[in-house]
Coordinates of C-alpha atoms and ligand atoms in Angstrom, one line a residue:
M242 CA 79.6 163.1 61.9
A243 CA 81.3 165.3 64.1
S244 CA 80.0 168.8 64.6
K245 CA 81.6 171.8 62.9
P246 CA 83.8 173.6 64.8
D247 CA 83.3 176.5 67.1
T248 CA 85.3 179.2 65.8
E249 CA 83.7 182.6 66.7
G250 CA 85.9 185.5 66.4
L251 CA 88.8 183.0 65.1
F252 CA 90.6 183.2 61.6
L253 CA 92.3 180.3 60.3
R254 CA 95.1 180.4 58.7
Q255 CA 97.7 178.6 56.6
D256 CA 100.8 178.8 55.5
Y257 CA 101.4 181.7 57.9
F258 CA 105.4 180.8 58.4
G259 CA 106.6 184.3 56.1
D260 CA 104.5 186.7 58.4
P261 CA 107.2 187.1 61.4
S262 CA 104.2 188.2 63.7
A263 CA 102.1 184.9 62.8
W264 CA 105.5 182.6 63.5
S265 CA 106.0 184.4 67.0
A266 CA 102.4 183.7 68.1
L267 CA 103.4 180.3 67.2
V268 CA 106.2 180.4 69.4
D269 CA 104.5 181.8 72.4
L270 CA 101.8 179.0 71.8
L271 CA 104.1 176.3 71.7
Q272 CA 106.0 177.6 75.1
D273 CA 103.0 178.2 76.6
T274 CA 101.6 174.9 76.3
F275 CA 105.1 172.6 75.9
S276 CA 107.8 174.9 78.0
I277 CA 109.9 174.5 74.4
D278 CA 111.4 177.6 72.5
I279 CA 111.3 176.7 68.8
S280 CA 112.5 180.4 68.4
L281 CA 115.9 178.7 68.8
Q282 CA 115.8 177.7 65.0
D283 CA 116.3 181.2 64.1
Q284 CA 119.9 180.8 65.1
F285 CA 120.3 177.6 62.9
C286 CA 118.3 177.5 59.5
G287 CA 114.9 178.9 60.2
P288 CA 111.6 176.8 60.1
D289 CA 111.5 174.0 58.2
P290 CA 110.9 175.4 54.8
S291 CA 108.5 172.1 53.9
S292 CA 106.4 173.0 57.0
M293 CA 102.4 173.2 56.3
P294 CA 100.9 175.0 59.7
F295 CA 97.3 175.3 59.9
G296 CA 96.5 177.8 62.9
Y297 CA 93.5 179.9 64.2
F298 CA 94.7 183.2 65.6
D299 CA 92.3 185.6 67.5
E300 CA 91.3 189.3 66.7
T301 CA 94.5 190.7 68.5
G302 CA 97.0 187.7 66.8
R303 CA 97.3 185.5 69.4
C304 CA 97.7 182.1 67.9
V305 CA 95.1 180.0 70.1
A306 CA 95.6 176.6 67.9
N307 CA 97.9 175.0 65.3
F308 CA 98.6 171.7 64.0
S309 CA 101.4 171.6 61.3
A310 CA 102.5 169.2 58.9
F311 CA 106.1 168.5 57.2
S312 CA 108.0 166.5 54.4
M313 CA 109.7 164.0 56.8
P314 CA 111.2 161.6 53.9
L315 CA 112.0 158.1 55.3
V316 CA 113.8 154.9 54.4
I317 CA 112.4 152.1 55.5
N318 CA 113.9 148.9 54.3
G319 CA 116.0 150.3 51.6
R320 CA 113.1 152.2 49.8
L321 CA 113.0 156.1 49.8
V322 CA 109.0 156.8 51.6
R323 CA 107.6 160.1 51.1
A324 CA 106.5 160.5 54.3
A325 CA 104.8 163.3 56.2
G326 CA 105.1 164.3 59.8
Y327 CA 102.9 166.1 61.8
Q328 CA 104.0 168.1 64.6
S329 CA 102.9 171.4 67.0
G330 CA 99.9 170.6 67.9
A331 CA 98.1 172.6 70.9
V332 CA 94.9 174.3 71.4
R333 CA 94.9 177.4 74.5
P334 CA 93.1 175.7 77.7
E335 CA 90.2 178.2 76.9
W336 CA 89.8 177.2 73.4
R337 CA 89.8 173.4 74.1
G338 CA 86.6 171.1 73.5
R339 CA 85.1 173.1 70.4
G340 CA 86.6 171.1 68.1
L341 CA 89.2 173.5 66.5
Y342 CA 92.1 170.6 67.1
R343 CA 89.6 168.2 65.1
D344 CA 89.5 170.7 62.3
L345 CA 93.1 171.6 61.9
M346 CA 93.8 167.8 62.0
Q347 CA 91.4 166.9 59.4
R348 CA 92.7 170.4 57.4
A349 CA 96.4 168.8 57.6
F350 CA 95.5 165.4 56.5
A351 CA 93.7 166.3 53.5
R352 CA 96.5 168.5 52.3
T353 CA 99.1 165.8 52.8
K354 CA 96.8 163.5 51.0
A355 CA 96.1 165.6 48.3
E356 CA 99.7 166.3 48.0
G357 CA 100.9 162.9 47.7
F358 CA 102.3 161.7 50.9
E359 CA 102.7 157.8 51.1
L360 CA 102.8 157.6 54.4
D361 CA 101.9 159.8 57.9
I362 CA 104.1 159.9 60.9
L363 CA 104.2 161.3 64.4
L364 CA 104.8 161.3 67.9
T365 CA 101.9 161.9 70.9
D366 CA 101.8 161.3 74.2
K367 CA 98.1 160.7 73.4
P368 CA 97.4 158.1 71.0
A369 CA 94.0 157.7 71.2
L370 CA 93.6 161.2 69.6
Y371 CA 95.0 159.9 65.9
E372 CA 94.2 156.6 66.1
R373 CA 90.6 157.6 65.0
Y374 CA 92.3 158.4 62.1
G375 CA 93.6 154.9 61.5
F376 CA 97.0 155.8 63.2
R377 CA 98.7 152.7 64.5
T378 CA 101.7 152.6 67.8
F379 CA 105.0 151.0 66.3
P380 CA 106.7 149.5 69.6
Q381 CA 110.6 151.2 69.4
Y382 CA 113.8 149.2 70.8
V383 CA 117.0 150.4 71.8
F384 CA 119.6 148.0 70.8
A385 CA 122.4 147.2 73.9
G386 CA 125.7 145.5 74.7
P387 CA 129.3 145.5 75.7
P388 CA 131.2 147.8 73.4
P389 CA 132.9 146.3 70.3
E390 CA 136.5 145.5 70.0
T391 CA 138.5 148.9 68.7
A392 CA 141.0 147.9 66.0
G393 CA 143.2 150.3 64.2
P394 CA 144.2 153.5 65.3
L395 CA 141.9 155.9 66.9
P396 CA 140.0 158.1 64.3
P397 CA 140.1 161.9 65.1
A398 CA 137.6 163.5 67.3
R399 CA 136.6 166.7 68.3
R400 CA 133.8 168.1 70.4
L401 CA 131.1 170.8 68.5
S402 CA 129.8 173.8 70.0
L403 CA 126.3 175.3 69.1
Q404 CA 127.5 178.7 70.3
D405 CA 130.8 178.6 67.4
P406 CA 129.4 179.7 63.8
G407 CA 132.0 177.7 62.6
D408 CA 131.0 174.9 63.8
L409 CA 127.2 175.2 63.1
R410 CA 128.2 176.0 59.7
L411 CA 129.9 172.2 59.5
L412 CA 126.9 170.9 61.3
K413 CA 124.5 172.2 58.6
T414 CA 127.0 170.9 55.6
L415 CA 127.0 167.4 57.4
L416 CA 122.8 167.1 58.0
Q417 CA 122.2 168.4 54.2
N418 CA 124.9 165.5 53.2
R419 CA 124.2 163.1 55.4
A420 CA 123.2 159.2 54.3
P421 CA 120.7 157.7 56.5
V422 CA 121.6 156.2 59.8
S423 CA 119.7 153.0 59.1
R424 CA 118.6 150.9 55.9
R425 CA 115.5 150.0 57.8
F426 CA 114.2 152.9 59.2
A427 CA 115.8 156.2 59.1
V428 CA 115.0 159.8 58.3
V429 CA 117.0 161.1 55.2
G430 CA 117.1 164.5 55.9
Q431 CA 115.7 166.8 58.8
M432 CA 118.4 169.4 59.8
E433 CA 116.2 171.6 62.2
M434 CA 114.9 168.6 64.7
F435 CA 118.4 167.6 65.1
H436 CA 119.7 171.0 65.8
L437 CA 116.4 171.5 68.2
N438 CA 116.9 168.4 69.9
A439 CA 120.4 169.6 70.7
C440 CA 119.7 172.8 71.7
F441 CA 116.7 171.4 74.3
D442 CA 119.1 168.6 76.2
P443 CA 122.1 170.0 77.7
D444 CA 123.3 166.6 78.2
I445 CA 123.5 166.1 74.3
R446 CA 127.0 165.6 73.2
L447 CA 128.4 166.7 69.4
T448 CA 131.4 165.3 68.4
L449 CA 133.2 165.3 65.1
V450 CA 134.3 161.9 64.2
A451 CA 137.4 161.5 61.5
D452 CA 136.3 164.8 59.8
T453 CA 133.1 163.4 58.2
T454 CA 130.9 162.5 61.0
V455 CA 128.6 164.4 63.7
V456 CA 127.8 161.7 65.9
A457 CA 125.3 162.7 68.8
W458 CA 125.7 161.2 72.0
K459 CA 125.3 161.0 75.8
F460 CA 127.1 159.2 78.8
D461 CA 126.2 158.6 82.3
G462 CA 129.5 157.1 83.3
G463 CA 128.7 153.7 82.6
T464 CA 126.8 153.7 79.4
L465 CA 127.3 155.7 76.3
R466 CA 123.9 156.2 74.1
L467 CA 124.6 156.8 70.9
L468 CA 121.5 158.3 69.4
D469 CA 122.6 159.7 65.8
A470 CA 125.4 159.7 63.5
A471 CA 125.2 162.4 60.4
G472 CA 127.8 162.4 57.5
P473 CA 128.3 161.2 53.9
A474 CA 129.1 157.9 54.7
I475 CA 128.2 155.8 58.4
L476 CA 131.1 154.5 60.2
P477 CA 131.4 151.0 62.2
L478 CA 130.4 151.6 65.8
A479 CA 134.1 150.2 66.5
A480 CA 135.2 153.5 65.4
I481 CA 132.8 155.4 66.7
S482 CA 133.2 154.3 70.4
S483 CA 136.9 154.5 70.1
A484 CA 137.0 157.9 68.8
L485 CA 134.7 159.0 71.6
D486 CA 137.0 157.2 73.8
L487 CA 135.1 157.5 76.8
R488 CA 135.6 153.5 78.5
S489 CA 132.3 152.7 78.6
E490 CA 131.5 149.9 80.1
R491 CA 127.5 149.7 77.9
I492 CA 126.6 150.7 74.5
E493 CA 122.9 151.9 73.5
V494 CA 122.2 152.7 70.0
C495 CA 118.9 154.7 69.6
F496 CA 118.5 153.7 65.9
P497 CA 118.6 150.2 64.1
P498 CA 122.4 149.6 64.2
D499 CA 122.3 147.6 60.6
R500 CA 125.2 149.6 59.3
L501 CA 126.8 150.0 62.0
D502 CA 128.5 146.4 61.8
W503 CA 127.3 145.8 65.1
D504 CA 124.4 143.4 65.6
R505 CA 122.8 143.3 69.1
T506 CA 119.6 142.1 70.8
P507 CA 116.7 144.9 70.8
A508 CA 115.3 145.4 74.5
P509 CA 111.9 147.7 74.3
Y510 CA 112.4 151.4 74.6
Q511 CA 110.4 153.3 77.5
G512 CA 109.7 156.1 75.6
Y513 CA 107.4 158.9 77.1
T514 CA 105.2 159.5 73.8
S515 CA 104.6 156.4 71.1
L516 CA 105.4 156.6 67.8
M517 CA 102.7 156.0 65.4
M518 CA 102.4 156.0 61.1
R519 CA 99.6 154.9 59.1
G520 CA 100.1 153.8 55.2
D521 CA 101.0 150.8 53.5
A522 CA 104.8 151.7 53.9
A523 CA 104.7 150.9 57.6
D524 CA 104.0 147.5 56.6
H525 CA 107.2 146.8 55.2
I526 CA 109.1 147.5 58.1
D527 CA 111.2 144.7 58.7
G528 CA 112.5 144.4 62.4
P529 CA 113.0 146.3 65.0
I530 CA 113.3 149.9 64.6
M531 CA 113.5 153.4 66.7
L532 CA 113.3 156.9 65.6
S533 CA 116.4 158.4 66.2
P534 CA 116.3 160.9 69.0
M535 CA 117.8 163.4 67.5
A536 CA 114.8 163.4 64.5
E537 CA 112.0 163.7 67.3
F538 CA 109.4 166.1 66.9
Ligands
LIG792 C1 94.9 167.5 72.8 C2 94.7 169.0 72.3 C3 95.3 169.5 71.4 C4 92.9 168.7 72.2 O1 92.2 170.1 71.5 P1 90.7 170.4 71.2 O2 90.5 171.6 70.9 O3 90.0 170.4 72.7 O4 90.1 169.2 70.9 P2 88.9 169.0 69.9 O5 87.8 169.9 70.8 O6 89.1 169.3 68.6 O7 88.8 167.4 70.0 C5 89.1 166.3 69.0 C6 89.2 165.1 69.1 O8 90.3 165.0 70.1 C7 89.1 164.2 71.5 N1 90.2 164.6 72.9 C8 90.4 165.6 73.2 N2 91.6 165.8 74.0 C9 92.0 164.6 73.6 C10 92.7 163.7 75.0 N3 93.5 164.5 75.9 N4 93.5 162.6 74.5 C11 92.3 161.8 73.9 N5 91.6 162.5 72.8 C12 91.2 164.0 73.3 C13 88.0 165.0 71.7 O9 87.0 163.8 72.2 C14 87.6 164.5 70.4 O10 87.1 163.3 69.7 P3 86.2 163.6 68.6 O11 86.7 163.8 67.3 O12 85.8 162.2 68.3 O13 84.9 164.4 68.5 C15 94.5 170.4 73.8 O14 93.3 169.1 74.7 C16 95.6 170.6 74.0 O15 96.3 171.2 73.5 N6 96.6 169.6 74.9 C17 97.9 169.9 75.2 C18 98.8 169.8 74.3 C19 99.1 168.4 73.6 O16 98.6 167.5 74.0 N7 98.9 168.3 72.4 C20 98.9 167.5 71.5 C21 100.0 166.5 71.4 S1 99.8 165.1 70.5

């Protein structure tokens, strides 16, 4: 059995996002560890209200270790699955190797188990950390091919700006009312990460297509990368690609394209993180998958 963590001089806090100074201490921990600014969420809808953060703080209020669970409902093979995601896992260098992370992981896993989540999901560059808790790596695939033929009139398209309050309101409405982008494997909601991922990567473009769907995409001059499409119904790829009007030579879809009227051969996706899951629901995945980059967490 693992030894007790060395928590001398530290205070354990759970569900602390309601305390602005504790939230800001987590922002600092993640800025110092990963060079990301999660306080950008304050410009959109704030931190995910389903978050279940577990953290150790020192007597000055500095967050020295954290691991958070959150609710991340998924559709897997057409069924709604109550999944828990795990994120914001970090320990300050001077506090590592004392069992703090193990302690926080065990607390978070016990909490989501007690709350009845049926699947656990995370992304990591250190799969060995989680294999001992029964997580398995699921390979991811992109779906690539020449653009589909365009048929009919071009749907209207308009670029959205994360700096425009009206566009942010529209984005929020579309994400709240979105249909899952795939029946095989997709998030059901997740507004916070969509916005944060769009902020983190300046190459990501957001376009409103047919007045109903926000499309997240990248274009390198030859290949159109379709990252996500959020709206009450999923448009066919032919409508999306013609509305973007990019004259691409190739399209790469970064989620299972089963709702796009476009069937393509999957190619292994080489990301720097592994997608890991545990729970019986993962056994029902039917075919190659990819978690949309806009849902990465
Ligand atoms: C990875 C990290 C969170 C570990 O924190 P820690 O408090 O030193 O970890 P602990 O002392 O609680 O060790 C927990 C277990 O993880 C193992 N472990 C620690 N670092 C590891 C690593 N880089 N890879 C694989 N296993 C690791 C330990 O051996 C220990 O195993 P045990 O439970 O069998 O004894 C910390 O090094 C860190 O913040 N790294 C940078 C950010 C990061 O990578 N976060 C994880 C994102 S998925």
